[in-house]
PDB file of C-alpha atoms in Angstrom:
ATOM      1  CA  UNK L   1     -61.153  52.028 -52.887  1.00  0.00           C
ATOM      2  CA  UNK L   2     -64.513  52.554 -54.409  1.00  0.00           C
ATOM      3  CA  UNK L   3     -63.503  51.069 -57.995  1.00  0.00           C
ATOM      4  CA  UNK L   4     -62.028  48.660 -56.656  1.00  0.00           C
ATOM      5  CA  UNK L   5     -65.123  47.405 -54.864  1.00  0.00           C
ATOM      6  CA  UNK L   6     -67.396  48.273 -57.633  1.00  0.00           C
ATOM      7  CA  UNK L   7     -65.571  46.006 -59.843  1.00  0.00           C
ATOM      8  CA  UNK L   8     -66.091  42.936 -57.307  1.00  0.00           C
ATOM      9  CA  UNK L   9     -69.669  43.975 -56.767  1.00  0.00           C
ATOM     10  CA  UNK L  10     -70.561  44.594 -60.431  1.00  0.00           C
ATOM     11  CA  UNK L  11     -73.424  46.698 -61.234  1.00  0.00           C
ATOM     12  CA  UNK L  12     -77.290  46.306 -61.726  1.00  0.00           C
ATOM     13  CA  UNK L  13     -79.952  49.356 -62.050  1.00  0.00           C
ATOM     14  CA  UNK L  14     -82.597  46.583 -60.783  1.00  0.00           C
ATOM     15  CA  UNK L  15     -83.260  44.930 -57.584  1.00  0.00           C
ATOM     16  CA  UNK L  16     -81.491  40.884 -57.110  1.00  0.00           C
ATOM     17  CA  UNK L  17     -81.235  38.577 -54.718  1.00  0.00           C
ATOM     18  CA  UNK L  18     -77.292  37.985 -53.346  1.00  0.00           C
ATOM     19  CA  UNK L  19     -75.984  35.138 -53.055  1.00  0.00           C
ATOM     20  CA  UNK L  20     -77.028  35.563 -49.417  1.00  0.00           C
ATOM     21  CA  UNK L  21     -80.632  35.689 -50.084  1.00  0.00           C
ATOM     22  CA  UNK L  22     -80.812  39.848 -49.646  1.00  0.00           C
ATOM     23  CA  UNK L  23     -82.389  42.167 -52.172  1.00  0.00           C
ATOM     24  CA  UNK L  24     -79.517  44.505 -53.696  1.00  0.00           C
ATOM     25  CA  UNK L  25     -79.238  46.995 -55.911  1.00  0.00           C
ATOM     26  CA  UNK L  26     -76.548  49.122 -57.502  1.00  0.00           C
ATOM     27  CA  UNK L  27     -73.045  48.093 -56.348  1.00  0.00           C
ATOM     28  CA  UNK L  28     -74.125  45.617 -53.784  1.00  0.00           C
ATOM     29  CA  UNK L  29     -76.654  47.794 -51.824  1.00  0.00           C
ATOM     30  CA  UNK L  30     -78.513  46.151 -49.513  1.00  0.00           C
ATOM     31  CA  UNK L  31     -82.082  47.004 -49.243  1.00  0.00           C
ATOM     32  CA  UNK L  32     -82.663  45.240 -46.463  1.00  0.00           C
ATOM     33  CA  UNK L  33     -80.498  47.292 -43.868  1.00  0.00           C
ATOM     34  CA  UNK L  34     -82.375  50.138 -41.594  1.00  0.00           C
ATOM     35  CA  UNK L  35     -81.132  52.759 -43.302  1.00  0.00           C
ATOM     36  CA  UNK L  36     -81.871  51.682 -47.112  1.00  0.00           C
ATOM     37  CA  UNK L  37     -85.315  53.876 -46.899  1.00  0.00           C
ATOM     38  CA  UNK L  38     -83.572  57.016 -46.403  1.00  0.00           C
ATOM     39  CA  UNK L  39     -80.485  56.741 -48.219  1.00  0.00           C
ATOM     40  CA  UNK L  40     -82.484  55.804 -51.215  1.00  0.00           C
ATOM     41  CA  UNK L  41     -84.887  58.994 -50.376  1.00  0.00           C
ATOM     42  CA  UNK L  42     -81.707  61.234 -50.247  1.00  0.00           C
ATOM     43  CA  UNK L  43     -81.347  60.344 -54.254  1.00  0.00           C
ATOM     44  CA  UNK L  44     -85.305  60.771 -54.894  1.00  0.00           C
ATOM     45  CA  UNK L  45     -85.639  56.838 -55.155  1.00  0.00           C
ATOM     46  CA  UNK L  46     -88.155  55.031 -53.445  1.00  0.00           C
ATOM     47  CA  UNK L  47     -87.824  51.435 -51.315  1.00  0.00           C
ATOM     48  CA  UNK L  48     -90.435  49.971 -52.695  1.00  0.00           C
ATOM     49  CA  UNK L  49     -90.232  50.675 -56.146  1.00  0.00           C
ATOM     50  CA  UNK L  50     -87.147  49.512 -56.502  1.00  0.00           C
ATOM     51  CA  UNK L  51     -88.439  46.184 -54.691  1.00  0.00           C
ATOM     52  CA  UNK L  52     -91.191  45.978 -56.872  1.00  0.00           C
ATOM     53  CA  UNK L  53     -88.834  46.813 -59.784  1.00  0.00           C
ATOM     54  CA  UNK L  54     -90.873  49.769 -61.236  1.00  0.00           C
ATOM     55  CA  UNK L  55     -87.631  51.909 -60.423  1.00  0.00           C
ATOM     56  CA  UNK L  56     -84.378  51.372 -61.153  1.00  0.00           C
ATOM     57  CA  UNK L  57     -81.044  52.957 -59.734  1.00  0.00           C
ATOM     58  CA  UNK L  58     -78.665  54.990 -61.891  1.00  0.00           C
ATOM     59  CA  UNK L  59     -74.585  54.195 -61.930  1.00  0.00           C
ATOM     60  CA  UNK L  60     -74.066  57.610 -60.911  1.00  0.00           C
ATOM     61  CA  UNK L  61     -76.406  57.164 -57.382  1.00  0.00           C
ATOM     62  CA  UNK L  62     -75.203  53.570 -57.159  1.00  0.00           C
ATOM     63  CA  UNK L  63     -71.576  55.090 -56.915  1.00  0.00           C
ATOM     64  CA  UNK L  64     -72.289  57.951 -54.877  1.00  0.00           C
ATOM     65  CA  UNK L  65     -73.756  55.412 -52.342  1.00  0.00           C
ATOM     66  CA  UNK L  66     -71.323  53.083 -52.703  1.00  0.00           C
ATOM     67  CA  UNK L  67     -68.688  55.935 -52.059  1.00  0.00           C
ATOM     68  CA  UNK L  68     -70.356  56.813 -49.271  1.00  0.00           C
ATOM     69  CA  UNK L  69     -70.571  53.478 -47.811  1.00  0.00           C
ATOM     70  CA  UNK L  70     -67.038  52.780 -48.664  1.00  0.00           C
ATOM     71  CA  UNK L  71     -65.724  55.526 -46.394  1.00  0.00           C
ATOM     72  CA  UNK L  72     -67.905  54.162 -43.505  1.00  0.00           C
ATOM     73  CA  UNK L  73     -66.075  50.466 -44.166  1.00  0.00           C
ATOM     74  CA  UNK L  74     -62.680  52.464 -43.895  1.00  0.00           C
ATOM     75  CA  UNK L  75     -63.241  53.766 -40.890  1.00  0.00           C
ATOM     76  CA  UNK L  76     -64.774  50.143 -39.630  1.00  0.00           C
ATOM     77  CA  UNK L  77     -61.653  48.223 -41.198  1.00  0.00           C
ATOM     78  CA  UNK L  78     -59.048  50.856 -39.392  1.00  0.00           C
ATOM     79  CA  UNK L  79     -60.985  49.813 -36.077  1.00  0.00           C
ATOM     80  CA  UNK L  80     -61.087  46.067 -36.850  1.00  0.00           C
ATOM     81  CA  UNK L  81     -57.210  46.024 -36.966  1.00  0.00           C
ATOM     82  CA  UNK L  82     -55.169  47.856 -35.063  1.00  0.00           C
ATOM     83  CA  UNK L  83     -52.207  48.413 -37.308  1.00  0.00           C
ATOM     84  CA  UNK L  84     -54.287  49.142 -40.174  1.00  0.00           C
ATOM     85  CA  UNK L  85     -52.184  52.596 -41.250  1.00  0.00           C
ATOM     86  CA  UNK L  86     -48.829  50.378 -41.543  1.00  0.00           C
ATOM     87  CA  UNK L  87     -50.110  47.400 -43.962  1.00  0.00           C
ATOM     88  CA  UNK L  88     -49.574  47.133 -47.261  1.00  0.00           C
ATOM     89  CA  UNK L  89     -52.339  48.892 -49.510  1.00  0.00           C
ATOM     90  CA  UNK L  90     -53.469  45.965 -50.949  1.00  0.00           C
ATOM     91  CA  UNK L  91     -54.077  44.594 -47.752  1.00  0.00           C
ATOM     92  CA  UNK L  92     -55.869  47.697 -46.685  1.00  0.00           C
ATOM     93  CA  UNK L  93     -57.842  47.098 -50.239  1.00  0.00           C
ATOM     94  CA  UNK L  94     -59.068  43.793 -48.905  1.00  0.00           C
ATOM     95  CA  UNK L  95     -59.805  44.852 -45.301  1.00  0.00           C
ATOM     96  CA  UNK L  96     -62.075  47.487 -46.701  1.00  0.00           C
ATOM     97  CA  UNK L  97     -63.734  45.145 -49.000  1.00  0.00           C
ATOM     98  CA  UNK L  98     -64.440  42.536 -46.771  1.00  0.00           C
ATOM     99  CA  UNK L  99     -66.323  45.125 -44.571  1.00  0.00           C
ATOM    100  CA  UNK L 100     -68.154  46.349 -47.063  1.00  0.00           C
ATOM    101  CA  UNK L 101     -69.145  42.976 -48.415  1.00  0.00           C
ATOM    102  CA  UNK L 102     -69.191  41.579 -44.974  1.00  0.00           C
ATOM    103  CA  UNK L 103     -70.983  44.574 -42.795  1.00  0.00           C
ATOM    104  CA  UNK L 104     -69.554  45.977 -39.404  1.00  0.00           C
ATOM    105  CA  UNK L 105     -70.959  43.334 -37.642  1.00  0.00           C
ATOM    106  CA  UNK L 106     -70.220  40.125 -39.403  1.00  0.00           C
ATOM    107  CA  UNK L 107     -66.282  41.309 -39.800  1.00  0.00           C
ATOM    108  CA  UNK L 108     -65.872  40.933 -36.095  1.00  0.00           C
ATOM    109  CA  UNK L 109     -66.231  37.075 -36.477  1.00  0.00           C
ATOM    110  CA  UNK L 110     -63.393  36.749 -38.467  1.00  0.00           C
ATOM    111  CA  UNK L 111     -61.036  36.511 -35.347  1.00  0.00           C
ATOM    112  CA  UNK L 112     -58.438  34.270 -36.610  1.00  0.00           C
ATOM    113  CA  UNK L 113     -58.062  36.483 -40.045  1.00  0.00           C
ATOM    114  CA  UNK L 114     -57.508  39.591 -37.509  1.00  0.00           C
ATOM    115  CA  UNK L 115     -54.902  38.011 -35.512  1.00  0.00           C
ATOM    116  CA  UNK L 116     -52.798  36.850 -38.999  1.00  0.00           C
ATOM    117  CA  UNK L 117     -53.281  40.428 -40.600  1.00  0.00           C
ATOM    118  CA  UNK L 118     -52.441  42.248 -36.703  1.00  0.00           C
ATOM    119  CA  UNK L 119     -49.139  39.839 -36.753  1.00  0.00           C
ATOM    120  CA  UNK L 120     -48.621  40.707 -40.434  1.00  0.00           C
ATOM    121  CA  UNK L 121     -49.079  36.732 -41.457  1.00  0.00           C
ATOM    122  CA  UNK L 122     -50.324  37.416 -44.884  1.00  0.00           C
ATOM    123  CA  UNK L 123     -50.399  33.533 -45.829  1.00  0.00           C
ATOM    124  CA  UNK L 124     -52.307  32.209 -42.557  1.00  0.00           C
ATOM    125  CA  UNK L 125     -54.586  35.263 -43.357  1.00  0.00           C
ATOM    126  CA  UNK L 126     -55.366  33.886 -46.771  1.00  0.00           C
ATOM    127  CA  UNK L 127     -55.640  30.456 -45.033  1.00  0.00           C
ATOM    128  CA  UNK L 128     -58.299  31.626 -42.785  1.00  0.00           C
ATOM    129  CA  UNK L 129     -60.460  33.398 -45.627  1.00  0.00           C
ATOM    130  CA  UNK L 130     -60.179  30.310 -47.976  1.00  0.00           C
ATOM    131  CA  UNK L 131     -61.722  28.025 -44.988  1.00  0.00           C
ATOM    132  CA  UNK L 132     -64.965  30.879 -44.487  1.00  0.00           C
ATOM    133  CA  UNK L 133     -68.455  30.592 -45.534  1.00  0.00           C
ATOM    134  CA  UNK L 134     -67.571  33.817 -47.172  1.00  0.00           C
ATOM    135  CA  UNK L 135     -65.274  32.646 -50.084  1.00  0.00           C
ATOM    136  CA  UNK L 136     -67.794  29.744 -50.636  1.00  0.00           C
ATOM    137  CA  UNK L 137     -70.201  32.741 -51.618  1.00  0.00           C
ATOM    138  CA  UNK L 138     -67.838  35.002 -53.212  1.00  0.00           C
ATOM    139  CA  UNK L 139     -65.228  32.524 -55.204  1.00  0.00           C
ATOM    140  CA  UNK L 140     -64.181  34.907 -57.631  1.00  0.00           C
ATOM    141  CA  UNK L 141     -63.483  37.862 -55.602  1.00  0.00           C
ATOM    142  CA  UNK L 142     -62.476  35.635 -52.522  1.00  0.00           C
ATOM    143  CA  UNK L 143     -60.081  33.661 -54.850  1.00  0.00           C
ATOM    144  CA  UNK L 144     -58.219  36.947 -55.889  1.00  0.00           C
ATOM    145  CA  UNK L 145     -57.976  38.605 -52.252  1.00  0.00           C
ATOM    146  CA  UNK L 146     -56.849  35.230 -51.299  1.00  0.00           C
ATOM    147  CA  UNK L 147     -53.969  35.140 -54.014  1.00  0.00           C
ATOM    148  CA  UNK L 148     -52.816  38.365 -53.123  1.00  0.00           C
ATOM    149  CA  UNK L 149     -52.256  38.017 -49.680  1.00  0.00           C
ATOM    150  CA  UNK L 150     -50.555  34.463 -50.485  1.00  0.00           C
ATOM    151  CA  UNK L 151     -48.117  36.991 -52.587  1.00  0.00           C
ATOM    152  CA  UNK L 152     -47.368  39.417 -49.908  1.00  0.00           C
ATOM    153  CA  UNK L 153     -44.073  39.077 -47.733  1.00  0.00           C
TER     154      UNK L 153
END
């Protein structure tokens, strides 16, 4: 799952501003989250130095941070939909990726998408994603996930 998400996030050793205006580094690691400083310090990195571009993040460290965040995203995804374990693997990947990308709070706003997934109505779930602000912000990623959901029976 980490590799799946890494593919969509892309990697940057230097801080950049993402499509929603968040300072980000590595594989989409949000530098504005509350625990950013602690997580970076655990990997001998300094938040301020990352932000002022005087320090970079290696791919190895970025992947370790991503993997830990994916573990948390899996837990959130399992709580988000009641039938997570019975879903096709592609749907599980999409759910975990959405949680990773949106965060545990924002994903809760996708109520109609959630209902469609729980009813295993993947075409309707695809429609909900397609009509979201998220789809416009993450075009290539969203297009892939929408296509995958539409192809499921």
